[in-house]
Amino acid sequence: MTQATQEKATTSATTAFRALQCKECGAEYEPKATHVCELCFGPLEVKYDYDFLRRTVTRETIQAGPFSIWRYRPFLPVMSDNPIDVGTGMTPLLQAHRLARRLGLKKLYIKNDAVNMPTLSFKDRVVSVALTRARELGFTTVSCASTGNLANSTAAIAAHAGLDCCVFIPSDLEAGKVLGTLIYNPTLMAVHGNYDQVNRLCSEVANTHGWGFVNINLRPYYSEGSKTLGYEVIEQLGWQLPDHIVAPLASGSLFTKIYKGFQEFVEVGLVEGKPVRFSGAQAEGCSPIAQAFSEGRDFISPVKPNTIAKSLAIGNPADGVYAIDIAHKTNGNIESVTDAEIIEGMKLLAETEGIFTETAGGTTIATLKKLVEAGKIDPDETTVVYITGNGLKTQEAVQGYVGEPLTIEPKLESFERALERSRTLDRLEWQQVLV
């Protein structure tokens, strides 16, 4: 299928969405399916009329909206009065008392998108926005290049919206993410290569087939969905900003859009402004942003990914330099952790807060721990950690690291023997920890 129309945005009573603008040179474009500036090849992002938002949006109008990301519709790049709403967003912001005590923090919160709808990751946010805009622009076939979660979301929400779907993934993804895409019956292309190679192929397909690729020709709209992770935290903290956030870094887009979401709510008067520190998390096996940050560089040197954190395995991150800039100007940090630390991070979050996160979340928790131990997080700061995906999707990462069930006979004495063995093993483990 091909694109039927290229709609020019017009002012409506409910949106401030006006145009696309180059982040580098400032050139403006009509809001079509395009993502690169024709003059300087810089990335395009959505431009809004903030005066309009300041006049028309209040805390009360937001709270009167649906219990989903679409309560923030005036801040999102769609014109439709009927956006694709599958209940995405408004995920829990949990005060992590036990994890905070373990780490020596006082006010720690977990923003838990591991339970997001419909596919258990933050990608449901960006896809809901991208496919709403795709439908407005007349696309009938949608697609993406994905490390797994985005493929799940695109296939699921396309099915709900009645759009044809063909998605592309590296061929070595976790089984849960492959199955979590196939169940929605898209055309799934598993490419022999890493994400960056998949993405290059998809750029060629987008140019030749005219499909709506959520993270290529629809990227300016798609990326705006991540702002809702900023809006929700503000609202859930009682219309206040946190002091410090820690989030995973893949392309860097999520990091930059949470920042933009905070800035927008300050600019239109919905929340009082204050400094918020931004810290990012990467896996050592794919850490081009962390490497550039630690070396004081303002450019990214691409790397070949080699990590269990496949959802973060983008070796040439499109928004990496912007993430570095945000970390610097907010007095934040960008760190990387090993695969072994990622596994320990997954286990730590599960055993303290009952949240089973995927490897990206393990990366974020391990980085949080590393920052605390290095004295880079003040124990008195209100710190929010973003957990972006569900551990059921990456079970392979922890297999062999979480023990085995105790198999017993259906008899009381068999249970008692097994229980004593279990307690003995627990005592031995604690002795090893103390040593």
PDB file of C-alpha atoms in Angstrom, residues 123-270:
ATOM      1  CA  LYS A 123       6.817   1.861  22.963  1.00  0.00           C
ATOM      2  CA  ASP A 124       3.020   1.673  23.147  1.00  0.00           C
ATOM      3  CA  ARG A 125       3.093   5.423  23.780  1.00  0.00           C
ATOM      4  CA  VAL A 126       5.112   6.390  20.714  1.00  0.00           C
ATOM      5  CA  VAL A 127       3.275   3.982  18.429  1.00  0.00           C
ATOM      6  CA  SER A 128      -0.181   5.221  19.494  1.00  0.00           C
ATOM      7  CA  VAL A 129       0.850   8.715  18.433  1.00  0.00           C
ATOM      8  CA  ALA A 130       2.675   7.637  15.257  1.00  0.00           C
ATOM      9  CA  LEU A 131      -0.148   5.457  13.950  1.00  0.00           C
ATOM     10  CA  THR A 132      -2.754   8.118  14.697  1.00  0.00           C
ATOM     11  CA  ARG A 133      -0.718  10.526  12.597  1.00  0.00           C
ATOM     12  CA  ALA A 134      -0.097   7.866   9.942  1.00  0.00           C
ATOM     13  CA  ARG A 135      -3.826   7.366   9.570  1.00  0.00           C
ATOM     14  CA  GLU A 136      -4.334  11.139   9.275  1.00  0.00           C
ATOM     15  CA  LEU A 137      -1.712  11.271   6.525  1.00  0.00           C
ATOM     16  CA  GLY A 138      -3.477   8.510   4.598  1.00  0.00           C
ATOM     17  CA  PHE A 139      -1.119   5.575   5.154  1.00  0.00           C
ATOM     18  CA  THR A 140      -2.713   2.149   5.040  1.00  0.00           C
ATOM     19  CA  THR A 141       0.490   0.137   5.625  1.00  0.00           C
ATOM     20  CA  VAL A 142       2.729   0.843   8.606  1.00  0.00           C
ATOM     21  CA  SER A 143       6.118  -0.515   9.523  1.00  0.00           C
ATOM     22  CA  CYS A 144       9.170  -0.104  11.743  1.00  0.00           C
ATOM     23  CA  ALA A 145      12.748  -1.155  12.375  1.00  0.00           C
ATOM     24  CA  SER A 146      12.839  -2.646  15.835  1.00  0.00           C
ATOM     25  CA  THR A 147      14.900  -4.332  18.537  1.00  0.00           C
ATOM     26  CA  GLY A 148      11.692  -6.026  19.695  1.00  0.00           C
ATOM     27  CA  ASN A 149       9.426  -3.827  21.788  1.00  0.00           C
ATOM     28  CA  LEU A 150       8.608  -1.465  18.939  1.00  0.00           C
ATOM     29  CA  ALA A 151       7.711  -4.408  16.692  1.00  0.00           C
ATOM     30  CA  ASN A 152       5.318  -5.683  19.372  1.00  0.00           C
ATOM     31  CA  SER A 153       3.647  -2.295  19.723  1.00  0.00           C
ATOM     32  CA  THR A 154       3.423  -1.525  16.008  1.00  0.00           C
ATOM     33  CA  ALA A 155       1.906  -4.913  15.201  1.00  0.00           C
ATOM     34  CA  ALA A 156      -0.600  -4.761  18.068  1.00  0.00           C
ATOM     35  CA  ILE A 157      -1.822  -1.207  17.557  1.00  0.00           C
ATOM     36  CA  ALA A 158      -1.922  -1.611  13.766  1.00  0.00           C
ATOM     37  CA  ALA A 159      -4.156  -4.656  14.283  1.00  0.00           C
ATOM     38  CA  HIS A 160      -6.459  -2.615  16.530  1.00  0.00           C
ATOM     39  CA  ALA A 161      -6.581   0.225  13.978  1.00  0.00           C
ATOM     40  CA  GLY A 162      -7.110  -2.060  10.968  1.00  0.00           C
ATOM     41  CA  LEU A 163      -3.839  -1.071   9.265  1.00  0.00           C
ATOM     42  CA  ASP A 164      -1.652  -3.441   7.266  1.00  0.00           C
ATOM     43  CA  CYS A 165       1.649  -4.061   9.013  1.00  0.00           C
ATOM     44  CA  CYS A 166       5.121  -5.256   8.015  1.00  0.00           C
ATOM     45  CA  VAL A 167       7.873  -4.974  10.624  1.00  0.00           C
ATOM     46  CA  PHE A 168      11.625  -5.630  10.594  1.00  0.00           C
ATOM     47  CA  ILE A 169      13.792  -7.039  13.401  1.00  0.00           C
ATOM     48  CA  PRO A 170      17.314  -8.450  13.805  1.00  0.00           C
ATOM     49  CA  SER A 171      17.128 -12.233  13.462  1.00  0.00           C
ATOM     50  CA  ASP A 172      18.669 -12.920  16.900  1.00  0.00           C
ATOM     51  CA  LEU A 173      15.990 -11.359  19.099  1.00  0.00           C
ATOM     52  CA  GLU A 174      14.604 -12.982  22.240  1.00  0.00           C
ATOM     53  CA  ALA A 175      11.861 -15.544  21.643  1.00  0.00           C
ATOM     54  CA  GLY A 176       9.337 -13.624  23.748  1.00  0.00           C
ATOM     55  CA  LYS A 177       9.637 -10.550  21.568  1.00  0.00           C
ATOM     56  CA  VAL A 178       9.352 -12.541  18.348  1.00  0.00           C
ATOM     57  CA  LEU A 179       6.256 -14.361  19.588  1.00  0.00           C
ATOM     58  CA  GLY A 180       4.911 -11.085  20.969  1.00  0.00           C
ATOM     59  CA  THR A 181       4.936  -9.700  17.441  1.00  0.00           C
ATOM     60  CA  LEU A 182       3.766 -12.730  15.471  1.00  0.00           C
ATOM     61  CA  ILE A 183       0.604 -13.157  17.556  1.00  0.00           C
ATOM     62  CA  TYR A 184      -0.843 -10.020  15.906  1.00  0.00           C
ATOM     63  CA  ASN A 185      -0.336 -11.536  12.429  1.00  0.00           C
ATOM     64  CA  PRO A 186       1.827  -8.885  10.765  1.00  0.00           C
ATOM     65  CA  THR A 187       4.394  -9.660   8.095  1.00  0.00           C
ATOM     66  CA  LEU A 188       7.562 -10.064  10.167  1.00  0.00           C
ATOM     67  CA  MET A 189      10.968  -9.751   8.498  1.00  0.00           C
ATOM     68  CA  ALA A 190      13.895 -11.157  10.557  1.00  0.00           C
ATOM     69  CA  VAL A 191      17.071  -9.672   9.079  1.00  0.00           C
ATOM     70  CA  HIS A 192      20.531 -11.216   9.388  1.00  0.00           C
ATOM     71  CA  GLY A 193      22.248  -8.200  10.918  1.00  0.00           C
ATOM     72  CA  ASN A 194      22.169  -5.801  13.867  1.00  0.00           C
ATOM     73  CA  TYR A 195      19.649  -3.020  14.416  1.00  0.00           C
ATOM     74  CA  ASP A 196      21.645  -0.398  12.535  1.00  0.00           C
ATOM     75  CA  GLN A 197      21.696  -2.650   9.441  1.00  0.00           C
ATOM     76  CA  VAL A 198      17.968  -3.290   9.811  1.00  0.00           C
ATOM     77  CA  ASN A 199      17.335   0.441  10.040  1.00  0.00           C
ATOM     78  CA  ARG A 200      19.308   1.156   6.863  1.00  0.00           C
ATOM     79  CA  LEU A 201      17.285  -1.461   4.989  1.00  0.00           C
ATOM     80  CA  CYS A 202      14.054   0.060   6.270  1.00  0.00           C
ATOM     81  CA  SER A 203      15.059   3.501   4.996  1.00  0.00           C
ATOM     82  CA  GLU A 204      15.364   1.992   1.515  1.00  0.00           C
ATOM     83  CA  VAL A 205      11.993   0.234   1.841  1.00  0.00           C
ATOM     84  CA  ALA A 206      10.326   3.452   3.026  1.00  0.00           C
ATOM     85  CA  ASN A 207      11.631   5.286  -0.026  1.00  0.00           C
ATOM     86  CA  THR A 208      10.580   2.579  -2.511  1.00  0.00           C
ATOM     87  CA  HIS A 209       7.253   1.386  -1.090  1.00  0.00           C
ATOM     88  CA  GLY A 210       5.865   4.574   0.427  1.00  0.00           C
ATOM     89  CA  TRP A 211       4.893   2.936   3.722  1.00  0.00           C
ATOM     90  CA  GLY A 212       4.600   4.772   7.018  1.00  0.00           C
ATOM     91  CA  PHE A 213       7.641   3.795   9.085  1.00  0.00           C
ATOM     92  CA  VAL A 214       6.994   4.953  12.627  1.00  0.00           C
ATOM     93  CA  ASN A 215      10.675   5.535  13.437  1.00  0.00           C
ATOM     94  CA  ILE A 216      11.801   6.773  10.003  1.00  0.00           C
ATOM     95  CA  ASN A 217       9.512   8.999   7.925  1.00  0.00           C
ATOM     96  CA  LEU A 218       7.045   9.352  10.847  1.00  0.00           C
ATOM     97  CA  ARG A 219       9.790   9.785  13.463  1.00  0.00           C
ATOM     98  CA  PRO A 220       9.029  13.431  14.386  1.00  0.00           C
ATOM     99  CA  TYR A 221       5.503  12.414  15.438  1.00  0.00           C
ATOM    100  CA  TYR A 222       6.464   9.053  16.917  1.00  0.00           C
ATOM    101  CA  SER A 223       9.112  10.460  19.248  1.00  0.00           C
ATOM    102  CA  GLU A 224       6.676  12.969  20.762  1.00  0.00           C
ATOM    103  CA  GLY A 225       4.789  10.127  22.453  1.00  0.00           C
ATOM    104  CA  SER A 226       7.671   9.717  24.921  1.00  0.00           C
ATOM    105  CA  LYS A 227       6.914  13.169  26.353  1.00  0.00           C
ATOM    106  CA  THR A 228       3.933  11.636  28.129  1.00  0.00           C
ATOM    107  CA  LEU A 229       6.369   9.838  30.470  1.00  0.00           C
ATOM    108  CA  GLY A 230       7.391  13.288  31.654  1.00  0.00           C
ATOM    109  CA  TYR A 231       3.858  14.648  31.899  1.00  0.00           C
ATOM    110  CA  GLU A 232       2.614  11.676  33.914  1.00  0.00           C
ATOM    111  CA  VAL A 233       5.430  11.854  36.452  1.00  0.00           C
ATOM    112  CA  ILE A 234       4.688  15.540  37.054  1.00  0.00           C
ATOM    113  CA  GLU A 235       0.985  14.846  37.532  1.00  0.00           C
ATOM    114  CA  GLN A 236       1.599  11.775  39.709  1.00  0.00           C
ATOM    115  CA  LEU A 237       4.014  13.693  41.955  1.00  0.00           C
ATOM    116  CA  GLY A 238       1.222  16.173  42.697  1.00  0.00           C
ATOM    117  CA  TRP A 239       2.125  18.598  39.905  1.00  0.00           C
ATOM    118  CA  GLN A 240       5.782  18.818  40.875  1.00  0.00           C
ATOM    119  CA  LEU A 241       9.060  18.076  39.118  1.00  0.00           C
ATOM    120  CA  PRO A 242      11.431  15.462  40.543  1.00  0.00           C
ATOM    121  CA  ASP A 243      15.021  16.346  41.409  1.00  0.00           C
ATOM    122  CA  HIS A 244      16.707  13.593  39.387  1.00  0.00           C
ATOM    123  CA  ILE A 245      15.671  11.063  36.754  1.00  0.00           C
ATOM    124  CA  VAL A 246      17.473   7.955  35.531  1.00  0.00           C
ATOM    125  CA  ALA A 247      16.420   6.499  32.169  1.00  0.00           C
ATOM    126  CA  PRO A 248      17.795   4.000  29.652  1.00  0.00           C
ATOM    127  CA  LEU A 249      19.533   5.170  26.483  1.00  0.00           C
ATOM    128  CA  ALA A 250      19.210   3.430  23.117  1.00  0.00           C
ATOM    129  CA  SER A 251      18.759   6.018  20.356  1.00  0.00           C
ATOM    130  CA  GLY A 252      18.606   8.745  23.012  1.00  0.00           C
ATOM    131  CA  SER A 253      15.125   9.857  21.926  1.00  0.00           C
ATOM    132  CA  LEU A 254      13.299   8.830  25.124  1.00  0.00           C
ATOM    133  CA  PHE A 255      15.790  10.793  27.245  1.00  0.00           C
ATOM    134  CA  THR A 256      15.410  13.955  25.163  1.00  0.00           C
ATOM    135  CA  LYS A 257      11.621  13.775  25.069  1.00  0.00           C
ATOM    136  CA  ILE A 258      11.187  13.346  28.828  1.00  0.00           C
ATOM    137  CA  TYR A 259      13.280  16.506  29.091  1.00  0.00           C
ATOM    138  CA  LYS A 260      11.092  18.248  26.510  1.00  0.00           C
ATOM    139  CA  GLY A 261       7.937  17.168  28.352  1.00  0.00           C
ATOM    140  CA  PHE A 262       9.197  18.695  31.602  1.00  0.00           C
ATOM    141  CA  GLN A 263      10.167  21.920  29.820  1.00  0.00           C
ATOM    142  CA  GLU A 264       6.787  22.232  28.086  1.00  0.00           C
ATOM    143  CA  PHE A 265       4.793  21.940  31.311  1.00  0.00           C
ATOM    144  CA  VAL A 266       6.996  24.620  32.874  1.00  0.00           C
ATOM    145  CA  GLU A 267       6.684  26.878  29.824  1.00  0.00           C
ATOM    146  CA  VAL A 268       2.877  26.830  29.777  1.00  0.00           C
ATOM    147  CA  GLY A 269       2.582  27.283  33.535  1.00  0.00           C
ATOM    148  CA  LEU A 270       1.333  23.847  34.572  1.00  0.00           C
TER     149      LEU A 270
END
